[in-house]
CSV table of C-alpha atoms and ligand atoms in Angstrom, one decimal:
chain,number,residue,atom,x,y,z
S,1,MET,CA,0.0,0.0,0.0
S,2,LEU,CA,2.9,2.4,0.7
S,3,LYS,CA,3.9,2.1,-2.9
S,4,ASN,CA,0.4,3.2,-3.9
S,5,TYR,CA,0.7,6.3,-1.8
S,6,PHE,CA,4.0,7.1,-3.5
S,7,ILE,CA,2.6,6.5,-7.0
S,8,ALA,CA,-0.4,8.8,-6.3
S,9,LEU,CA,1.8,11.4,-4.7
S,10,ILE,CA,4.2,11.7,-7.7
S,11,ALA,CA,1.7,11.3,-10.5
S,12,ALA,CA,-0.6,13.9,-8.9
S,13,VAL,CA,2.2,16.5,-9.2
S,14,GLY,CA,0.6,16.6,-12.7
S,15,GLY,CA,-2.6,17.7,-11.0
S,16,PHE,CA,-0.7,20.3,-9.0
S,17,LEU,CA,0.7,21.7,-12.3
S,18,PHE,CA,-2.8,21.7,-13.7
S,19,GLY,CA,-4.1,23.8,-10.8
S,20,TYR,CA,-1.1,26.1,-10.4
S,21,ASN,CA,-0.9,27.0,-14.1
S,22,THR,CA,-4.7,27.6,-14.5
S,23,ALA,CA,-4.7,30.1,-11.5
S,24,VAL,CA,-1.3,31.8,-11.7
S,25,LEU,CA,-2.1,34.1,-14.6
S,26,SER,CA,-4.9,35.8,-12.8
S,27,GLY,CA,-2.3,37.6,-10.6
S,28,ALA,CA,0.5,37.8,-13.2
S,29,ILE,CA,-1.8,39.5,-15.8
S,30,LEU,CA,-2.1,42.6,-13.7
S,31,PHE,CA,1.6,43.4,-14.3
S,32,ILE,CA,2.0,41.8,-17.8
S,33,GLN,CA,-0.8,44.0,-19.3
S,34,PRO,CA,0.8,47.4,-18.5
S,35,GLN,CA,4.4,46.1,-19.3
S,36,PHE,CA,3.5,45.0,-22.8
S,37,ASN,CA,0.7,47.6,-23.3
S,38,LEU,CA,-1.8,44.9,-24.1
S,39,THR,CA,-5.2,45.8,-25.4
S,40,ASN,CA,-8.3,44.1,-23.9
S,41,VAL,CA,-8.5,41.7,-26.8
S,42,GLN,CA,-4.8,40.8,-26.5
S,43,THR,CA,-5.3,40.3,-22.8
S,44,GLU,CA,-8.3,38.0,-23.4
S,45,VAL,CA,-6.3,36.0,-26.0
S,46,LEU,CA,-3.4,35.6,-23.5
S,47,VAL,CA,-5.6,34.6,-20.6
S,48,SER,CA,-7.5,32.0,-22.6
S,49,SER,CA,-4.6,30.7,-24.7
S,50,PHE,CA,-3.9,27.9,-22.3
S,51,LEU,CA,-7.4,26.6,-22.8
S,52,PHE,CA,-6.7,26.1,-26.6
S,53,GLY,CA,-3.6,24.1,-25.7
S,54,ALA,CA,-5.6,22.0,-23.2
S,55,ILE,CA,-8.3,21.2,-25.8
S,56,VAL,CA,-5.7,20.2,-28.4
S,57,ALA,CA,-3.9,18.0,-25.8
S,58,ALA,CA,-7.1,16.4,-24.8
S,59,ILE,CA,-7.7,15.2,-28.4
S,60,LEU,CA,-4.1,13.9,-28.8
S,61,SER,CA,-3.7,12.3,-25.4
S,62,GLY,CA,-6.0,9.4,-26.1
S,63,LYS,CA,-3.6,8.3,-28.9
S,64,GLY,CA,-0.6,9.1,-26.7
S,65,VAL,CA,-1.6,6.9,-23.7
S,66,ASN,CA,-2.3,4.0,-26.0
S,67,TYR,CA,0.8,4.3,-28.1
S,68,LEU,CA,3.5,5.5,-25.6
S,69,GLY,CA,1.9,4.0,-22.5
S,70,ARG,CA,0.7,5.9,-19.4
S,71,LYS,CA,4.2,6.3,-17.8
S,72,LYS,CA,6.0,7.8,-20.8
S,73,MET,CA,3.1,10.0,-21.5
S,74,LEU,CA,3.5,11.5,-18.0
S,75,ILE,CA,7.2,12.0,-18.5
S,76,LEU,CA,6.4,13.8,-21.7
S,77,THR,CA,3.8,15.9,-19.9
S,78,GLY,CA,6.4,17.0,-17.3
S,79,SER,CA,8.8,18.0,-20.1
S,80,ILE,CA,6.0,20.0,-21.9
S,81,PHE,CA,5.3,21.9,-18.6
S,82,LEU,CA,9.0,22.6,-18.3
S,83,ILE,CA,9.4,24.0,-21.8
S,84,GLY,CA,6.3,26.1,-21.5
S,85,SER,CA,7.2,27.6,-18.1
S,86,VAL,CA,10.7,28.5,-19.2
S,87,LEU,CA,9.3,30.2,-22.3
S,88,CYS,CA,6.8,32.1,-20.3
S,89,ALA,CA,9.4,33.2,-17.7
S,90,PHE,CA,11.8,34.6,-20.4
S,91,ALA,CA,9.2,35.8,-23.0
S,92,GLU,CA,10.3,39.2,-24.4
S,93,THR,CA,7.2,39.7,-26.6
S,94,PRO,CA,3.4,39.1,-26.1
S,95,LEU,CA,3.5,36.5,-28.9
S,96,LEU,CA,6.2,34.4,-27.2
S,97,LEU,CA,4.2,34.6,-24.0
S,98,ILE,CA,1.1,33.4,-25.8
S,99,ILE,CA,3.1,30.5,-27.3
S,100,GLY,CA,4.5,29.7,-23.9
S,101,ARG,CA,1.0,29.6,-22.4
S,102,ILE,CA,-0.3,27.4,-25.2
S,103,ILE,CA,2.5,24.9,-24.5
S,104,VAL,CA,1.7,25.0,-20.8
S,105,GLY,CA,-2.0,24.4,-21.8
S,106,LEU,CA,-0.8,21.3,-23.7
S,107,GLY,CA,0.7,20.0,-20.5
S,108,ILE,CA,-2.5,20.8,-18.5
S,109,GLY,CA,-4.8,19.0,-21.0
S,110,SER,CA,-2.5,16.0,-21.1
S,111,ALA,CA,-2.1,15.8,-17.3
S,112,SER,CA,-5.9,16.2,-16.7
S,113,MET,CA,-6.6,12.9,-18.4
S,114,THR,CA,-3.4,10.9,-18.0
S,115,VAL,CA,-3.0,11.3,-14.2
S,116,PRO,CA,-6.4,9.9,-13.2
S,117,LEU,CA,-6.1,7.2,-15.8
S,118,TYR,CA,-2.6,6.1,-14.6
S,119,ILE,CA,-3.5,6.2,-10.9
S,120,SER,CA,-6.8,4.3,-11.4
S,121,GLU,CA,-5.1,1.5,-13.3
S,122,LEU,CA,-2.5,1.0,-10.5
S,123,SER,CA,-4.8,1.3,-7.4
S,124,PRO,CA,-6.5,-1.4,-5.3
S,125,PRO,CA,-10.3,-1.3,-6.0
S,126,LEU,CA,-11.3,-0.6,-2.4
S,127,LYS,CA,-9.2,2.6,-2.2
S,128,ARG,CA,-9.3,3.6,-5.9
S,129,GLY,CA,-11.5,6.6,-5.1
S,130,PHE,CA,-9.1,7.9,-2.6
S,131,PHE,CA,-6.0,7.5,-4.7
S,132,VAL,CA,-7.4,8.9,-8.0
S,133,SER,CA,-9.1,11.8,-6.2
S,134,PHE,CA,-5.8,12.7,-4.6
S,135,ASN,CA,-5.2,14.2,-8.0
S,136,GLN,CA,-8.0,16.7,-7.4
S,137,VAL,CA,-6.6,17.5,-4.0
S,138,MET,CA,-3.3,18.4,-5.8
S,139,ILE,CA,-5.3,20.5,-8.4
S,140,THR,CA,-6.8,22.5,-5.5
S,141,ALA,CA,-3.4,22.7,-3.8
S,142,GLY,CA,-1.9,24.1,-7.0
S,143,ILE,CA,-4.6,26.7,-7.2
S,144,CYS,CA,-4.0,27.8,-3.5
S,145,VAL,CA,-0.2,27.9,-4.0
S,146,ALA,CA,-0.7,30.0,-7.2
S,147,TYR,CA,-2.8,32.5,-5.2
S,148,LEU,CA,-0.1,32.6,-2.5
S,149,VAL,CA,2.7,33.1,-5.0
S,150,ASN,CA,0.7,35.9,-6.6
S,151,LEU,CA,0.4,37.6,-3.2
S,152,LEU,CA,4.1,37.1,-2.4
S,153,PHE,CA,5.4,38.5,-5.7
S,154,ALA,CA,2.7,41.1,-6.3
S,155,HIS,CA,4.5,43.9,-4.4
S,156,HIS,CA,7.6,43.6,-6.6
S,157,GLU,CA,5.6,43.0,-9.8
S,158,MET,CA,7.7,39.9,-10.4
S,159,TRP,CA,5.4,38.2,-12.9
S,160,ARG,CA,8.2,36.2,-14.5
S,161,TYR,CA,8.9,34.4,-11.2
S,162,MET,CA,5.1,33.7,-10.9
S,163,LEU,CA,5.1,31.9,-14.2
S,164,GLY,CA,8.6,30.5,-14.0
S,165,ILE,CA,8.2,28.7,-10.6
S,166,GLY,CA,6.2,26.1,-12.5
S,167,VAL,CA,9.5,24.5,-13.6
S,168,ILE,CA,10.0,23.0,-10.1
S,169,PRO,CA,6.9,20.7,-10.0
S,170,ALA,CA,7.5,20.0,-13.8
S,171,ILE,CA,11.0,18.6,-13.0
S,172,ILE,CA,9.6,16.6,-10.0
S,173,LEU,CA,6.9,15.1,-12.2
S,174,GLY,CA,9.3,14.2,-15.1
S,175,ILE,CA,12.0,12.8,-13.0
S,176,GLY,CA,9.7,11.2,-10.4
S,177,MET,CA,7.8,9.3,-13.0
S,178,LEU,CA,11.1,7.6,-14.1
S,179,PHE,CA,11.0,5.6,-10.9
S,180,LEU,CA,7.3,4.5,-11.1
S,181,PRO,CA,6.0,1.4,-12.8
S,182,GLU,CA,4.0,1.3,-16.0
S,183,SER,CA,0.3,0.5,-15.8
S,184,PRO,CA,-0.1,-3.3,-15.7
S,185,ARG,CA,-3.3,-3.0,-17.8
S,186,TRP,CA,-1.5,-1.2,-20.6
S,187,LEU,CA,1.4,-3.7,-20.5
S,188,ILE,CA,-1.0,-6.7,-20.8
S,189,SER,CA,-2.9,-5.1,-23.6
S,190,LYS,CA,0.5,-4.8,-25.4
S,191,GLY,CA,1.5,-8.4,-24.6
S,192,PHE,CA,4.0,-7.7,-21.9
S,193,THR,CA,2.3,-10.0,-19.4
S,194,ASP,CA,5.4,-11.0,-17.4
S,195,LYS,CA,6.3,-7.4,-16.7
S,196,ALA,CA,2.7,-6.7,-15.7
S,197,LYS,CA,2.7,-9.7,-13.4
S,198,LYS,CA,5.7,-8.5,-11.5
S,199,ILE,CA,4.2,-5.1,-11.0
S,200,LEU,CA,0.8,-6.4,-9.9
S,201,PHE,CA,2.5,-8.7,-7.3
S,202,SER,CA,4.7,-5.9,-6.0
S,203,LEU,CA,1.6,-3.5,-5.6
S,204,HIS,CA,-1.1,-5.7,-4.2
S,205,ASN,CA,-1.4,-8.7,-1.8
S,206,HIS,CA,-1.1,-12.1,-3.4
S,207,GLU,CA,-4.9,-12.7,-3.5
S,208,LEU,CA,-5.8,-9.4,-5.2
S,209,ALA,CA,-2.8,-9.6,-7.6
S,210,THR,CA,-3.9,-13.1,-8.7
S,211,VAL,CA,-7.5,-12.0,-9.4
S,212,GLU,CA,-6.4,-8.8,-11.2
S,213,LEU,CA,-3.9,-10.7,-13.4
S,214,ARG,CA,-6.5,-13.3,-14.3
S,215,GLU,CA,-9.3,-10.8,-15.0
S,216,ILE,CA,-7.1,-8.4,-17.0
S,217,THR,CA,-5.6,-11.2,-19.1
S,218,ASN,CA,-9.1,-12.7,-19.8
S,219,ASN,CA,-10.4,-9.3,-20.6
S,220,THR,CA,-7.7,-8.7,-23.2
S,221,LYS,CA,-8.2,-12.1,-24.7
S,222,THR,CA,-11.9,-11.6,-25.4
S,223,HIS,CA,-11.6,-7.9,-26.4
S,224,THR,CA,-9.5,-6.5,-29.2
S,225,GLN,CA,-6.6,-4.2,-28.1
S,226,GLU,CA,-8.2,-1.1,-29.5
S,227,GLY,CA,-11.9,-1.5,-30.1
S,228,PRO,CA,-14.4,0.8,-31.9
S,229,LEU,CA,-15.6,3.7,-29.7
S,230,PHE,CA,-19.2,4.0,-30.8
S,231,THR,CA,-20.8,0.7,-30.0
S,232,LYS,CA,-24.0,-0.3,-28.1
S,233,VAL,CA,-22.0,-1.4,-25.1
S,234,ASN,CA,-20.0,1.9,-24.9
S,235,ALA,CA,-23.0,4.2,-25.5
S,236,MET,CA,-24.0,4.6,-21.8
S,237,PRO,CA,-20.5,5.2,-20.4
S,238,LEU,CA,-19.8,7.6,-23.3
S,239,LEU,CA,-22.9,9.5,-22.6
S,240,ILE,CA,-22.2,9.7,-18.8
S,241,GLY,CA,-18.6,10.9,-19.4
S,242,VAL,CA,-19.4,13.5,-21.9
S,243,CYS,CA,-22.4,14.9,-20.0
S,244,LEU,CA,-20.6,15.0,-16.6
S,245,ALA,CA,-17.7,16.7,-18.4
S,246,ALA,CA,-19.9,19.4,-19.6
S,247,PHE,CA,-21.9,19.6,-16.3
S,248,GLN,CA,-18.7,20.0,-14.3
S,249,GLN,CA,-18.0,23.2,-16.2
S,250,VAL,CA,-21.4,24.7,-17.2
S,251,THR,CA,-22.5,24.7,-13.6
S,252,GLY,CA,-20.1,27.6,-13.2
S,253,ILE,CA,-17.1,26.5,-11.2
S,254,ASN,CA,-14.5,28.5,-13.1
S,255,THR,CA,-16.5,31.7,-13.0
S,256,ILE,CA,-15.6,31.6,-9.4
S,257,ILE,CA,-12.0,30.2,-9.8
S,258,TYR,CA,-11.1,32.6,-12.6
S,259,TYR,CA,-13.3,35.6,-11.6
S,260,ALA,CA,-13.6,35.5,-7.8
S,261,PRO,CA,-12.0,38.9,-7.3
S,262,THR,CA,-14.4,40.4,-9.9
S,263,ILE,CA,-17.4,38.8,-8.2
S,264,PHE,CA,-16.3,40.1,-4.8
S,265,LYS,CA,-16.0,43.6,-6.3
S,266,MET,CA,-19.5,43.4,-7.7
S,267,THR,CA,-20.7,43.1,-4.1
S,268,GLY,CA,-19.3,46.4,-3.2
S,269,LEU,CA,-15.9,45.2,-1.8
S,270,HIS,CA,-13.8,48.0,-3.2
S,271,SER,CA,-10.3,47.2,-2.1
S,272,ASP,CA,-8.2,44.9,-4.3
S,273,VAL,CA,-6.5,43.5,-1.3
S,274,SER,CA,-9.7,42.4,0.4
S,275,ALA,CA,-10.9,40.8,-2.9
S,276,ILE,CA,-7.6,38.9,-3.2
S,277,PHE,CA,-7.8,37.7,0.4
S,278,ALA,CA,-11.4,36.6,-0.1
S,279,THR,CA,-10.3,34.7,-3.2
S,280,ALA,CA,-7.5,33.0,-1.3
S,281,GLY,CA,-10.2,32.0,1.3
S,282,ILE,CA,-12.2,30.4,-1.5
S,283,GLY,CA,-9.1,28.5,-2.6
S,284,ILE,CA,-8.5,27.2,0.9
S,285,VAL,CA,-12.1,26.0,1.3
S,286,ASN,CA,-11.8,24.2,-2.0
S,287,PHE,CA,-8.6,22.4,-0.9
S,288,VAL,CA,-9.8,21.5,2.6
S,289,MET,CA,-13.2,20.2,1.4
S,290,THR,CA,-11.6,18.1,-1.3
S,291,LEU,CA,-9.3,16.6,1.3
S,292,ILE,CA,-12.3,15.7,3.4
S,293,ALA,CA,-14.2,14.3,0.5
S,294,ILE,CA,-11.4,11.8,-0.5
S,295,GLN,CA,-11.5,10.3,3.0
S,296,VAL,CA,-15.2,9.2,2.5
S,297,ILE,CA,-15.4,8.7,-1.2
S,298,ASP,CA,-14.8,4.9,-1.0
S,299,LYS,CA,-17.0,4.5,2.0
S,300,LEU,CA,-20.0,6.6,1.2
S,301,GLY,CA,-19.7,6.0,-2.6
S,302,ARG,CA,-19.7,8.3,-5.6
S,303,ARG,CA,-23.4,8.7,-6.0
S,304,PRO,CA,-24.4,10.0,-2.6
S,305,LEU,CA,-21.6,12.6,-2.6
S,306,LEU,CA,-22.5,13.7,-6.1
S,307,LEU,CA,-26.2,14.1,-5.2
S,308,ILE,CA,-25.5,16.0,-1.9
S,309,GLY,CA,-22.9,18.2,-3.5
S,310,VAL,CA,-24.8,19.1,-6.7
S,311,ALA,CA,-27.9,19.9,-4.5
S,312,GLY,CA,-25.7,22.2,-2.4
S,313,MET,CA,-24.3,23.9,-5.6
S,314,THR,CA,-27.9,24.4,-6.9
S,315,LEU,CA,-29.1,26.0,-3.7
S,316,SER,CA,-26.1,28.3,-3.3
S,317,LEU,CA,-26.3,29.4,-6.9
S,318,ALA,CA,-30.0,30.2,-6.5
S,319,PHE,CA,-29.3,32.2,-3.3
S,320,LEU,CA,-26.5,34.0,-5.1
S,321,GLY,CA,-29.0,35.0,-7.7
S,322,PHE,CA,-31.5,36.2,-5.0
S,323,SER,CA,-28.8,38.1,-3.2
S,324,PHE,CA,-27.8,40.0,-6.4
S,325,HIS,CA,-31.4,40.5,-7.3
S,326,PHE,CA,-32.7,41.9,-4.0
S,327,GLY,CA,-29.5,43.2,-2.2
S,328,ALA,CA,-28.1,46.7,-2.6
S,329,GLN,CA,-24.3,47.0,-2.6
S,330,SER,CA,-23.4,46.9,1.1
S,331,PRO,CA,-21.1,45.2,3.6
S,332,SER,CA,-24.0,42.8,4.5
S,333,LEU,CA,-24.4,41.9,0.8
S,334,SER,CA,-20.7,41.1,0.7
S,335,TRP,CA,-21.1,38.7,3.6
S,336,VAL,CA,-24.2,36.9,2.2
S,337,ILE,CA,-22.5,36.5,-1.2
S,338,THR,CA,-19.3,35.3,0.4
S,339,LEU,CA,-21.3,32.7,2.3
S,340,CYS,CA,-23.0,31.6,-0.9
S,341,LEU,CA,-19.7,31.2,-2.6
S,342,VAL,CA,-18.2,29.2,0.2
S,343,ILE,CA,-21.1,26.8,0.2
S,344,TYR,CA,-20.9,26.5,-3.5
S,345,ILE,CA,-17.2,25.8,-3.6
S,346,ALA,CA,-17.5,23.3,-0.7
S,347,SER,CA,-20.3,21.5,-2.5
S,348,PHE,CA,-18.3,21.3,-5.7
S,349,ALA,CA,-15.3,20.1,-3.8
S,350,ILE,CA,-17.1,17.1,-2.4
S,351,SER,CA,-18.9,16.2,-5.7
S,352,LEU,CA,-18.3,17.2,-9.3
S,353,GLY,CA,-14.7,18.3,-8.6
S,354,PRO,CA,-13.1,15.0,-7.7
S,355,ILE,CA,-15.8,12.6,-8.9
S,356,PHE,CA,-16.0,13.6,-12.6
S,357,TRP,CA,-12.3,12.8,-13.0
S,358,LEU,CA,-12.6,9.7,-11.0
S,359,LEU,CA,-15.6,8.3,-12.9
S,360,ILE,CA,-14.1,8.8,-16.3
S,361,SER,CA,-11.1,6.8,-15.1
S,362,GLU,CA,-13.3,4.0,-14.0
S,363,ILE,CA,-16.3,3.6,-16.4
S,364,TYR,CA,-14.7,2.9,-19.7
S,365,PRO,CA,-13.7,-0.6,-21.1
S,366,LEU,CA,-9.9,-1.0,-21.4
S,367,SER,CA,-10.1,-1.3,-25.2
S,368,VAL,CA,-11.5,2.2,-25.6
S,369,ARG,CA,-10.3,3.8,-22.3
S,370,GLY,CA,-7.8,6.1,-23.9
S,371,LYS,CA,-10.1,7.4,-26.7
S,372,ALA,CA,-13.1,7.7,-24.4
S,373,MET,CA,-11.3,9.6,-21.7
S,374,SER,CA,-9.9,11.8,-24.4
S,375,LEU,CA,-13.4,12.6,-25.6
S,376,ALA,CA,-14.7,13.4,-22.1
S,377,THR,CA,-11.6,15.5,-21.4
S,378,PHE,CA,-12.0,17.4,-24.7
S,379,THR,CA,-15.6,18.1,-23.8
S,380,ASN,CA,-14.6,19.4,-20.3
S,381,TRP,CA,-12.0,21.8,-21.7
S,382,THR,CA,-14.2,23.0,-24.5
S,383,ALA,CA,-17.0,23.7,-22.0
S,384,ASN,CA,-14.5,25.4,-19.8
S,385,LEU,CA,-13.5,27.7,-22.6
S,386,ILE,CA,-17.2,28.5,-23.5
S,387,VAL,CA,-18.0,29.4,-19.9
S,388,ALA,CA,-14.8,31.5,-19.5
S,389,ILE,CA,-15.5,33.6,-22.6
S,390,THR,CA,-19.2,34.0,-22.0
S,391,PHE,CA,-19.4,34.8,-18.3
S,392,LEU,CA,-18.8,38.5,-18.5
S,393,THR,CA,-21.0,38.9,-21.5
S,394,LEU,CA,-23.8,37.0,-19.7
S,395,ILE,CA,-23.4,39.3,-16.7
S,396,GLN,CA,-23.6,42.3,-19.1
S,397,HIS,CA,-26.7,41.2,-21.0
S,398,LEU,CA,-28.7,39.0,-18.6
S,399,GLY,CA,-27.6,40.7,-15.4
S,400,ARG,CA,-25.9,39.2,-12.4
S,401,ALA,CA,-28.9,37.5,-10.8
S,402,SER,CA,-30.1,35.8,-14.0
S,403,THR,CA,-26.6,34.6,-14.9
S,404,PHE,CA,-26.3,32.7,-11.6
S,405,TRP,CA,-29.9,31.5,-11.9
S,406,LEU,CA,-29.0,30.1,-15.3
S,407,TYR,CA,-26.2,28.1,-13.7
S,408,ALA,CA,-28.7,27.0,-11.0
S,409,VAL,CA,-31.1,25.6,-13.5
S,410,ILE,CA,-28.3,23.7,-15.3
S,411,SER,CA,-27.3,22.3,-11.9
S,412,ILE,CA,-30.8,20.9,-11.5
S,413,GLY,CA,-30.4,19.2,-14.8
S,414,CYS,CA,-27.1,17.7,-13.6
S,415,TRP,CA,-28.7,16.4,-10.4
S,416,LEU,CA,-31.4,14.6,-12.3
S,417,PHE,CA,-28.9,13.2,-14.7
S,418,VAL,CA,-26.8,11.8,-11.8
S,419,TYR,CA,-29.9,10.5,-10.1
S,420,PHE,CA,-31.2,8.6,-13.1
S,421,LEU,CA,-28.1,7.6,-15.0
S,422,VAL,CA,-24.9,7.5,-13.0
S,423,PRO,CA,-24.1,4.0,-11.5
S,424,GLU,CA,-22.2,3.4,-8.3
S,425,THR,CA,-18.6,2.2,-8.9
S,426,LYS,CA,-17.4,2.1,-5.3
S,427,GLY,CA,-15.3,-1.0,-4.5
S,428,LYS,CA,-15.7,-2.6,-7.9
S,429,ARG,CA,-12.8,-3.8,-10.0
S,430,LEU,CA,-12.4,-2.0,-13.3
S,431,GLU,CA,-13.1,-5.3,-15.2
S,432,GLU,CA,-16.3,-5.7,-13.1
S,433,ILE,CA,-17.5,-2.2,-14.1
S,434,GLU,CA,-16.8,-3.2,-17.7
S,435,LYS,CA,-19.0,-6.3,-17.4
S,436,LEU,CA,-21.8,-4.1,-16.0
S,437,TRP,CA,-22.1,-2.3,-19.4
S,438,GLU,CA,-22.0,-5.5,-21.3
S,439,LYS,CA,-24.9,-6.9,-19.2
S,440,SER,CA,-27.1,-3.8,-19.6
S,441,ALA,CA,-26.5,-3.7,-23.3
S,442,LYS,CA,-27.8,-7.3,-23.7
S,443,LYS,CA,-31.0,-6.5,-21.9
Z,501,LIG,C1,-12.0,21.3,-12.7
Z,501,LIG,C2,-11.4,22.6,-13.0
Z,501,LIG,C3,-11.5,23.5,-11.8
Z,501,LIG,C4,-11.0,22.8,-10.6
Z,501,LIG,C5,-11.3,23.6,-9.3
Z,501,LIG,C6,-11.3,20.7,-11.5
Z,501,LIG,O1,-11.9,19.4,-11.3
Z,501,LIG,O2,-11.8,20.4,-13.9
Z,501,LIG,O3,-12.0,23.2,-14.2
Z,501,LIG,O4,-10.8,24.7,-12.0
Z,501,LIG,O5,-11.5,21.5,-10.4
Z,501,LIG,O6,-10.9,23.0,-8.2
């Protein structure tokens, strides 16, 4: 088991890089904009450029994890982060900075799908939720550290350091992965059964390793190495992955993560410093609640957490809308809105945050796992981009209250979707989950 902790810890540095690099620019941009004299359009392109990189990487990573394997793909991801961060730190023109951020985005997109996939395939079934979701803990830790680094360097306007510090975790990921094993499932699917056997027996107790080896080998005998994606058996898991991917974003999480200071200022909080501190508070709540969620994810199960969390998100979004609708700008409005945001973030952190990434690493048959995760990840980043570029426009045209009500209505849709369609995967072996779809397709 100790080995499993080590594996999750190192691989999830990829999650840390995902979180850090998505949040760090929010502080750095304040100094980059005046230094390069950026127009609003140029600023928007710079801020969203990483999302384009992430979308492209999500498409390519499906092939990458199949062809290179999970381990080499993570080493490559560390190297991409390294190159991107160095380029950003030394960029002398806005164009170079944008290219640097697109490269960092490639790393983010690749890490977002490869880390959960890798950890999931190496974890014991009874603790898989804990280990895979450790990645989400590291994403939220990365976001917190980025806010902190932004605060530390803000006084000296040292934006190059803010962006450049990302090289440290990138090196840890790249080098650390050299010492970790390849996924036994990928090895067996490529015919390296002996190697996979050794890894399984070094990771699990004798009994579990024997069952896993037998099940994975049988599974790869009856299924082709790389099967077609759009089949009757795959229809349901594909639908679940793609819809949850979109729901995770279109229920508004990143309007808070990317625009929290702007939202706080809408409530009448005038000082930048208070807005930044309030934002840091949101980051800490996100981190702490994720940490709590992963302790119970394998005991309570994925479904109860999703249903409770999405209900909490819906209610807090609805109240946020009411507060903006009925409240005049005042200190008490700031408090009510802060409370709504805290409940919203806490609810996301125990549900859609970790559980979306966990489920897409669990629900797909091995023969299409790479491609299917790639599709879900692509949907997630595309939805992320759509929300990021429409939020301020929605606020302008619909108004603040209606914008948050819109997210609340979408959250109700998400709750119903989970209630009717998402199965419980707690404690099941990946091959057992695979059989579940085969059975239901035969009905
Ligand atoms: C989401 C990100 C989000 C982060 C916040 C992740 O699971 O995919 O879009 O920024 O959680 O904690």
